[in-house]
Amino acid sequence: MEQKNIPELNIRFAQASPEGVIRYFSDVYAGKVAFASSLGAEDQVIMHLIATLDVPIHIFTLDTGRLFAETYDLLHKTQNRYRLPIRVYFPEKKEVEEMVNQKGINLFYNSLANRKQCCRVRKIDPLQRALQGMQVWICGLRWQQGITRTKNQMVEWDEQNQMLKVNPLIHWTDEQLWGFIRQNNIPYNILHDKGFPSIGCQPCTRSVALGEDLRSGRWWWENPENRECGLHKKD
């Protein structure tokens, strides 16, 4: 299925359930579908759905080396709960060493260019390795996550990785998300209960006040339109 079919797919799945979307792509692209989990609330829901549907999807997460201890605890709990093979991808050691030794351990605070370099080394490059051989990338993007996500669609073309990107929860509200988590007793990061709606690397994530944008705690020292790591780049 080519890029030109995306508008048709978005019409087809406008009212579809996340389960229906996941089932469709896992059937049509059998063995070529990957799910990248950040272990955020949305991704925990998708993990639950994949386990329930028992579909053959390559599941992985990215360990940047700067994650919260609570995130590692959740990975352990998730592996024990669902018994799914969750592969962990790490950044290349040599690149991390060169970057840190040249620019410092917390280089990302000094400039936008430095922050993007850190995200590339620790996240984007490992992601591209994880997606090799795949044709569909399942993500947990939602419109309500913030201003950088409002233009995303259910089905998109990811130019950076030359593949389809599918966001089964794109329409879900916060209420739907957390209602589903509680109803199904899905494990989630305890930092969500402490004012962290979006959780990434520890040095680049802070809690947010009630009413603030959900992603305002990510790279909070930067302008809102820059608060993406580059995994979901839209030109």
PDB file of C-alpha atoms in Angstrom:
ATOM      1  CA  MET A   1       0.000   0.000   0.000  1.00  0.00           C
ATOM      2  CA  GLU A   2       1.469   3.316  -1.050  1.00  0.00           C
ATOM      3  CA  GLN A   3       1.565   6.825   0.335  1.00  0.00           C
ATOM      4  CA  LYS A   4      -1.240   7.884  -2.024  1.00  0.00           C
ATOM      5  CA  ASN A   5      -3.708   5.639  -0.156  1.00  0.00           C
ATOM      6  CA  ILE A   6      -3.402   7.584   3.116  1.00  0.00           C
ATOM      7  CA  PRO A   7      -6.393   9.939   2.580  1.00  0.00           C
ATOM      8  CA  GLU A   8      -8.583   6.921   1.825  1.00  0.00           C
ATOM      9  CA  LEU A   9      -7.348   5.129   4.949  1.00  0.00           C
ATOM     10  CA  ASN A  10      -8.080   8.148   7.140  1.00  0.00           C
ATOM     11  CA  ILE A  11     -11.642   8.264   5.832  1.00  0.00           C
ATOM     12  CA  ARG A  12     -12.004   4.528   6.356  1.00  0.00           C
ATOM     13  CA  PHE A  13     -10.785   4.656   9.967  1.00  0.00           C
ATOM     14  CA  ALA A  14     -12.374   7.972  10.992  1.00  0.00           C
ATOM     15  CA  GLN A  15     -14.793   6.172  13.336  1.00  0.00           C
ATOM     16  CA  ALA A  16     -12.825   2.958  13.859  1.00  0.00           C
ATOM     17  CA  SER A  17     -11.830   1.611  17.237  1.00  0.00           C
ATOM     18  CA  PRO A  18      -8.123   1.381  18.121  1.00  0.00           C
ATOM     19  CA  GLU A  19      -8.513  -2.401  18.151  1.00  0.00           C
ATOM     20  CA  GLY A  20      -9.859  -2.350  14.600  1.00  0.00           C
ATOM     21  CA  VAL A  21      -7.022  -0.155  13.383  1.00  0.00           C
ATOM     22  CA  ILE A  22      -4.327  -2.309  14.990  1.00  0.00           C
ATOM     23  CA  ARG A  23      -5.910  -5.518  13.704  1.00  0.00           C
ATOM     24  CA  TYR A  24      -6.151  -4.174  10.147  1.00  0.00           C
ATOM     25  CA  PHE A  25      -2.515  -3.146   9.829  1.00  0.00           C
ATOM     26  CA  SER A  26      -1.197  -6.247  11.597  1.00  0.00           C
ATOM     27  CA  ASP A  27      -3.121  -8.358   9.047  1.00  0.00           C
ATOM     28  CA  VAL A  28      -2.278  -6.387   5.904  1.00  0.00           C
ATOM     29  CA  TYR A  29       1.386  -5.890   6.847  1.00  0.00           C
ATOM     30  CA  ALA A  30       1.957  -9.140   8.707  1.00  0.00           C
ATOM     31  CA  GLY A  31       5.447  -9.252  10.199  1.00  0.00           C
ATOM     32  CA  LYS A  32       6.196  -5.685   9.075  1.00  0.00           C
ATOM     33  CA  VAL A  33       4.501  -3.713  11.855  1.00  0.00           C
ATOM     34  CA  ALA A  34       6.442  -2.162  14.745  1.00  0.00           C
ATOM     35  CA  PHE A  35       5.199  -0.523  17.919  1.00  0.00           C
ATOM     36  CA  ALA A  36       7.553   1.971  19.558  1.00  0.00           C
ATOM     37  CA  SER A  37       6.637   2.352  23.224  1.00  0.00           C
ATOM     38  CA  SER A  38       7.851   5.239  25.351  1.00  0.00           C
ATOM     39  CA  LEU A  39       5.983   3.589  28.253  1.00  0.00           C
ATOM     40  CA  GLY A  40       3.744   6.639  28.463  1.00  0.00           C
ATOM     41  CA  ALA A  41       0.053   6.272  29.305  1.00  0.00           C
ATOM     42  CA  GLU A  42      -1.003   6.073  25.649  1.00  0.00           C
ATOM     43  CA  ASP A  43       1.597   3.460  24.849  1.00  0.00           C
ATOM     44  CA  GLN A  44       0.555   1.371  27.837  1.00  0.00           C
ATOM     45  CA  VAL A  45      -2.975   1.291  26.404  1.00  0.00           C
ATOM     46  CA  ILE A  46      -1.647   0.201  23.005  1.00  0.00           C
ATOM     47  CA  MET A  47       0.515  -2.436  24.698  1.00  0.00           C
ATOM     48  CA  HIS A  48      -2.596  -3.774  26.420  1.00  0.00           C
ATOM     49  CA  LEU A  49      -4.499  -3.871  23.126  1.00  0.00           C
ATOM     50  CA  ILE A  50      -1.701  -5.701  21.307  1.00  0.00           C
ATOM     51  CA  ALA A  51      -1.540  -8.278  24.083  1.00  0.00           C
ATOM     52  CA  THR A  52      -5.329  -8.699  24.073  1.00  0.00           C
ATOM     53  CA  LEU A  53      -5.515  -9.020  20.283  1.00  0.00           C
ATOM     54  CA  ASP A  54      -2.502 -11.369  20.227  1.00  0.00           C
ATOM     55  CA  VAL A  55      -1.195  -9.911  16.969  1.00  0.00           C
ATOM     56  CA  PRO A  56       2.375 -10.318  15.608  1.00  0.00           C
ATOM     57  CA  ILE A  57       3.827  -6.854  16.154  1.00  0.00           C
ATOM     58  CA  HIS A  58       7.485  -6.018  16.811  1.00  0.00           C
ATOM     59  CA  ILE A  59       7.499  -4.140  20.132  1.00  0.00           C
ATOM     60  CA  PHE A  60      10.429  -2.055  21.291  1.00  0.00           C
ATOM     61  CA  THR A  61      11.413   0.817  23.539  1.00  0.00           C
ATOM     62  CA  LEU A  62      14.357   3.220  23.500  1.00  0.00           C
ATOM     63  CA  ASP A  63      16.629   3.466  26.534  1.00  0.00           C
ATOM     64  CA  THR A  64      18.402   6.807  26.231  1.00  0.00           C
ATOM     65  CA  GLY A  65      20.449   6.266  29.374  1.00  0.00           C
ATOM     66  CA  ARG A  66      18.796   9.288  31.026  1.00  0.00           C
ATOM     67  CA  LEU A  67      15.369   7.900  31.933  1.00  0.00           C
ATOM     68  CA  PHE A  68      13.604   8.144  35.285  1.00  0.00           C
ATOM     69  CA  ALA A  69      13.947   5.209  37.687  1.00  0.00           C
ATOM     70  CA  GLU A  70      10.136   5.030  37.649  1.00  0.00           C
ATOM     71  CA  THR A  71      10.225   4.380  33.888  1.00  0.00           C
ATOM     72  CA  TYR A  72      12.533   1.394  34.319  1.00  0.00           C
ATOM     73  CA  ASP A  73      10.251   0.086  37.068  1.00  0.00           C
ATOM     74  CA  LEU A  74       7.293   0.341  34.692  1.00  0.00           C
ATOM     75  CA  LEU A  75       9.131  -1.536  31.957  1.00  0.00           C
ATOM     76  CA  HIS A  76       9.725  -4.373  34.422  1.00  0.00           C
ATOM     77  CA  LYS A  77       6.068  -4.398  35.501  1.00  0.00           C
ATOM     78  CA  THR A  78       4.872  -4.310  31.887  1.00  0.00           C
ATOM     79  CA  GLN A  79       7.066  -7.234  30.866  1.00  0.00           C
ATOM     80  CA  ASN A  80       5.753  -9.258  33.803  1.00  0.00           C
ATOM     81  CA  ARG A  81       2.118  -8.325  33.148  1.00  0.00           C
ATOM     82  CA  TYR A  82       1.900  -8.968  29.411  1.00  0.00           C
ATOM     83  CA  ARG A  83       4.710 -11.449  28.770  1.00  0.00           C
ATOM     84  CA  LEU A  84       5.397  -9.806  25.429  1.00  0.00           C
ATOM     85  CA  PRO A  85       8.891  -9.592  23.918  1.00  0.00           C
ATOM     86  CA  ILE A  86       9.780  -5.904  24.359  1.00  0.00           C
ATOM     87  CA  ARG A  87      13.149  -5.275  22.764  1.00  0.00           C
ATOM     88  CA  VAL A  88      15.266  -2.452  24.209  1.00  0.00           C
ATOM     89  CA  TYR A  89      17.422  -0.342  21.894  1.00  0.00           C
ATOM     90  CA  PHE A  90      20.309   1.751  23.197  1.00  0.00           C
ATOM     91  CA  PRO A  91      22.315   4.602  21.635  1.00  0.00           C
ATOM     92  CA  GLU A  92      25.724   3.847  20.170  1.00  0.00           C
ATOM     93  CA  LYS A  93      28.295   4.058  22.958  1.00  0.00           C
ATOM     94  CA  LYS A  94      30.955   5.820  20.875  1.00  0.00           C
ATOM     95  CA  GLU A  95      28.579   8.569  19.758  1.00  0.00           C
ATOM     96  CA  VAL A  96      27.386   9.225  23.308  1.00  0.00           C
ATOM     97  CA  GLU A  97      30.940   9.369  24.622  1.00  0.00           C
ATOM     98  CA  GLU A  98      32.101  11.783  21.923  1.00  0.00           C
ATOM     99  CA  MET A  99      29.094  14.053  22.375  1.00  0.00           C
ATOM    100  CA  VAL A 100      29.359  14.217  26.173  1.00  0.00           C
ATOM    101  CA  ASN A 101      33.130  14.641  26.219  1.00  0.00           C
ATOM    102  CA  GLN A 102      32.955  17.453  23.671  1.00  0.00           C
ATOM    103  CA  LYS A 103      29.913  19.344  24.929  1.00  0.00           C
ATOM    104  CA  GLY A 104      29.239  18.250  28.506  1.00  0.00           C
ATOM    105  CA  ILE A 105      26.874  15.880  30.241  1.00  0.00           C
ATOM    106  CA  ASN A 106      23.937  18.333  30.149  1.00  0.00           C
ATOM    107  CA  LEU A 107      24.704  19.940  26.777  1.00  0.00           C
ATOM    108  CA  PHE A 108      21.007  20.209  25.904  1.00  0.00           C
ATOM    109  CA  TYR A 109      20.464  23.205  28.200  1.00  0.00           C
ATOM    110  CA  ASN A 110      22.966  25.317  26.258  1.00  0.00           C
ATOM    111  CA  SER A 111      21.302  25.518  22.838  1.00  0.00           C
ATOM    112  CA  LEU A 112      18.532  24.107  20.689  1.00  0.00           C
ATOM    113  CA  ALA A 113      21.146  22.629  18.364  1.00  0.00           C
ATOM    114  CA  ASN A 114      22.790  20.785  21.254  1.00  0.00           C
ATOM    115  CA  ARG A 115      19.451  19.474  22.467  1.00  0.00           C
ATOM    116  CA  LYS A 116      18.555  18.192  19.015  1.00  0.00           C
ATOM    117  CA  GLN A 117      21.944  16.528  18.732  1.00  0.00           C
ATOM    118  CA  CYS A 118      21.389  14.741  22.035  1.00  0.00           C
ATOM    119  CA  CYS A 119      17.934  13.590  20.939  1.00  0.00           C
ATOM    120  CA  ARG A 120      19.342  12.369  17.643  1.00  0.00           C
ATOM    121  CA  VAL A 121      22.098  10.346  19.260  1.00  0.00           C
ATOM    122  CA  ARG A 122      20.006   8.939  22.091  1.00  0.00           C
ATOM    123  CA  LYS A 123      16.631   8.489  20.354  1.00  0.00           C
ATOM    124  CA  ILE A 124      16.399   9.074  16.608  1.00  0.00           C
ATOM    125  CA  ASP A 125      19.358   6.943  15.512  1.00  0.00           C
ATOM    126  CA  PRO A 126      18.312   3.977  17.717  1.00  0.00           C
ATOM    127  CA  LEU A 127      14.739   4.351  16.427  1.00  0.00           C
ATOM    128  CA  GLN A 128      15.910   4.033  12.844  1.00  0.00           C
ATOM    129  CA  ARG A 129      17.775   0.844  13.703  1.00  0.00           C
ATOM    130  CA  ALA A 130      14.681  -0.530  15.430  1.00  0.00           C
ATOM    131  CA  LEU A 131      12.475   0.225  12.414  1.00  0.00           C
ATOM    132  CA  GLN A 132      14.683  -1.449   9.830  1.00  0.00           C
ATOM    133  CA  GLY A 133      12.694  -3.882   7.707  1.00  0.00           C
ATOM    134  CA  MET A 134       9.350  -2.557   8.945  1.00  0.00           C
ATOM    135  CA  GLN A 135       6.620  -0.907   6.864  1.00  0.00           C
ATOM    136  CA  VAL A 136       4.252   0.377   9.563  1.00  0.00           C
ATOM    137  CA  TRP A 137       5.116   2.239  12.753  1.00  0.00           C
ATOM    138  CA  ILE A 138       2.407   2.329  15.454  1.00  0.00           C
ATOM    139  CA  CYS A 139       2.543   5.317  17.816  1.00  0.00           C
ATOM    140  CA  GLY A 140       0.541   6.717  20.719  1.00  0.00           C
ATOM    141  CA  LEU A 141       0.094  10.279  19.462  1.00  0.00           C
ATOM    142  CA  ARG A 142      -3.095  12.126  20.433  1.00  0.00           C
ATOM    143  CA  TRP A 143      -4.428  15.540  19.459  1.00  0.00           C
ATOM    144  CA  GLN A 144      -4.880  16.565  23.091  1.00  0.00           C
ATOM    145  CA  GLN A 145      -1.188  16.088  23.873  1.00  0.00           C
ATOM    146  CA  GLY A 146      -0.270  19.634  22.824  1.00  0.00           C
ATOM    147  CA  ILE A 147       0.142  22.132  20.016  1.00  0.00           C
ATOM    148  CA  THR A 148       2.855  20.082  18.316  1.00  0.00           C
ATOM    149  CA  ARG A 149       0.422  17.171  17.855  1.00  0.00           C
ATOM    150  CA  THR A 150      -2.765  18.894  16.625  1.00  0.00           C
ATOM    151  CA  LYS A 151      -2.004  18.336  12.929  1.00  0.00           C
ATOM    152  CA  ASN A 152      -1.283  14.634  13.206  1.00  0.00           C
ATOM    153  CA  GLN A 153      -3.668  12.150  11.603  1.00  0.00           C
ATOM    154  CA  MET A 154      -4.725   8.568  12.244  1.00  0.00           C
ATOM    155  CA  VAL A 155      -2.600   7.399   9.303  1.00  0.00           C
ATOM    156  CA  GLU A 156       0.388   9.429   8.099  1.00  0.00           C
ATOM    157  CA  TRP A 157       3.429   9.099   5.903  1.00  0.00           C
ATOM    158  CA  ASP A 158       6.667   9.315   7.859  1.00  0.00           C
ATOM    159  CA  GLU A 159       9.101  10.872   5.419  1.00  0.00           C
ATOM    160  CA  GLN A 160      12.066  10.474   7.735  1.00  0.00           C
ATOM    161  CA  ASN A 161      11.695   6.697   7.899  1.00  0.00           C
ATOM    162  CA  GLN A 162       9.834   6.164   4.608  1.00  0.00           C
ATOM    163  CA  MET A 163       6.957   4.237   6.115  1.00  0.00           C
ATOM    164  CA  LEU A 164       3.363   4.474   7.272  1.00  0.00           C
ATOM    165  CA  LYS A 165       2.820   5.828  10.759  1.00  0.00           C
ATOM    166  CA  VAL A 166      -0.406   4.865  12.512  1.00  0.00           C
ATOM    167  CA  ASN A 167      -1.841   6.622  15.585  1.00  0.00           C
ATOM    168  CA  PRO A 168      -4.754   4.455  16.832  1.00  0.00           C
ATOM    169  CA  LEU A 169      -5.562   6.787  19.764  1.00  0.00           C
ATOM    170  CA  ILE A 170      -5.346  10.071  17.843  1.00  0.00           C
ATOM    171  CA  HIS A 171      -8.981  11.019  18.626  1.00  0.00           C
ATOM    172  CA  TRP A 172      -8.996   9.938  22.266  1.00  0.00           C
ATOM    173  CA  THR A 173      -9.556  12.485  25.004  1.00  0.00           C
ATOM    174  CA  ASP A 174      -7.748  12.470  28.327  1.00  0.00           C
ATOM    175  CA  GLU A 175     -10.920  11.135  29.930  1.00  0.00           C
ATOM    176  CA  GLN A 176     -11.119   8.212  27.493  1.00  0.00           C
ATOM    177  CA  LEU A 177      -7.452   7.404  28.008  1.00  0.00           C
ATOM    178  CA  TRP A 178      -7.490   7.318  31.794  1.00  0.00           C
ATOM    179  CA  GLY A 179     -10.905   5.715  31.966  1.00  0.00           C
ATOM    180  CA  PHE A 180      -9.606   2.820  29.866  1.00  0.00           C
ATOM    181  CA  ILE A 181      -6.458   2.512  31.984  1.00  0.00           C
ATOM    182  CA  ARG A 182      -8.441   2.316  35.227  1.00  0.00           C
ATOM    183  CA  GLN A 183     -11.101   0.013  33.820  1.00  0.00           C
ATOM    184  CA  ASN A 184      -8.475  -2.489  32.673  1.00  0.00           C
ATOM    185  CA  ASN A 185      -6.042  -2.004  35.552  1.00  0.00           C
ATOM    186  CA  ILE A 186      -3.232  -1.188  33.113  1.00  0.00           C
ATOM    187  CA  PRO A 187       0.146  -0.469  34.756  1.00  0.00           C
ATOM    188  CA  TYR A 188       1.326   3.108  34.255  1.00  0.00           C
ATOM    189  CA  ASN A 189       4.175   5.341  35.349  1.00  0.00           C
ATOM    190  CA  ILE A 190       3.551   6.586  38.897  1.00  0.00           C
ATOM    191  CA  LEU A 191       4.997   9.964  37.856  1.00  0.00           C
ATOM    192  CA  HIS A 192       1.683  10.593  36.083  1.00  0.00           C
ATOM    193  CA  ASP A 193       0.143  10.910  39.550  1.00  0.00           C
ATOM    194  CA  LYS A 194       2.749  13.514  40.513  1.00  0.00           C
ATOM    195  CA  GLY A 195       2.090  16.108  37.806  1.00  0.00           C
ATOM    196  CA  PHE A 196       3.986  14.536  34.906  1.00  0.00           C
ATOM    197  CA  PRO A 197       1.515  14.059  32.013  1.00  0.00           C
ATOM    198  CA  SER A 198       4.361  13.555  29.509  1.00  0.00           C
ATOM    199  CA  ILE A 199       7.514  11.721  30.566  1.00  0.00           C
ATOM    200  CA  GLY A 200      10.818  11.576  28.718  1.00  0.00           C
ATOM    201  CA  CYS A 201      14.412  11.850  29.864  1.00  0.00           C
ATOM    202  CA  GLN A 202      14.807  12.926  33.489  1.00  0.00           C
ATOM    203  CA  PRO A 203      16.868  16.120  32.869  1.00  0.00           C
ATOM    204  CA  CYS A 204      14.437  17.302  30.184  1.00  0.00           C
ATOM    205  CA  THR A 205      11.134  16.631  31.969  1.00  0.00           C
ATOM    206  CA  ARG A 206       9.435  18.486  34.814  1.00  0.00           C
ATOM    207  CA  SER A 207       6.010  18.410  36.400  1.00  0.00           C
ATOM    208  CA  VAL A 208       3.367  20.834  35.156  1.00  0.00           C
ATOM    209  CA  ALA A 209       0.692  22.871  36.887  1.00  0.00           C
ATOM    210  CA  LEU A 210      -3.005  22.127  36.536  1.00  0.00           C
ATOM    211  CA  GLY A 211      -4.285  23.617  33.275  1.00  0.00           C
ATOM    212  CA  GLU A 212      -0.892  23.801  31.577  1.00  0.00           C
ATOM    213  CA  ASP A 213      -0.351  22.202  28.173  1.00  0.00           C
ATOM    214  CA  LEU A 214       0.309  18.469  28.577  1.00  0.00           C
ATOM    215  CA  ARG A 215       3.740  18.750  26.979  1.00  0.00           C
ATOM    216  CA  SER A 216       4.796  21.991  28.670  1.00  0.00           C
ATOM    217  CA  GLY A 217       7.001  19.986  31.020  1.00  0.00           C
ATOM    218  CA  ARG A 218       9.120  18.670  28.147  1.00  0.00           C
ATOM    219  CA  TRP A 219      12.138  20.869  27.285  1.00  0.00           C
ATOM    220  CA  TRP A 220      10.357  23.628  29.214  1.00  0.00           C
ATOM    221  CA  TRP A 221      13.165  26.155  28.601  1.00  0.00           C
ATOM    222  CA  GLU A 222      12.428  26.151  24.847  1.00  0.00           C
ATOM    223  CA  ASN A 223       9.638  27.710  22.797  1.00  0.00           C
ATOM    224  CA  PRO A 224       6.501  25.506  22.653  1.00  0.00           C
ATOM    225  CA  GLU A 225       6.789  24.878  18.913  1.00  0.00           C
ATOM    226  CA  ASN A 226      10.234  23.283  19.416  1.00  0.00           C
ATOM    227  CA  ARG A 227       9.198  20.776  22.086  1.00  0.00           C
ATOM    228  CA  GLU A 228       9.638  17.597  20.063  1.00  0.00           C
ATOM    229  CA  CYS A 229      12.653  15.298  20.044  1.00  0.00           C
ATOM    230  CA  GLY A 230      12.484  14.737  16.292  1.00  0.00           C
ATOM    231  CA  LEU A 231      10.983  11.249  16.310  1.00  0.00           C
ATOM    232  CA  HIS A 232       7.720  12.714  15.033  1.00  0.00           C
ATOM    233  CA  LYS A 233       9.165  15.329  12.718  1.00  0.00           C
ATOM    234  CA  LYS A 234       6.658  17.031  10.438  1.00  0.00           C
ATOM    235  CA  ASP A 235       7.942  19.265   7.627  1.00  0.00           C
TER     236      ASP A 235
END
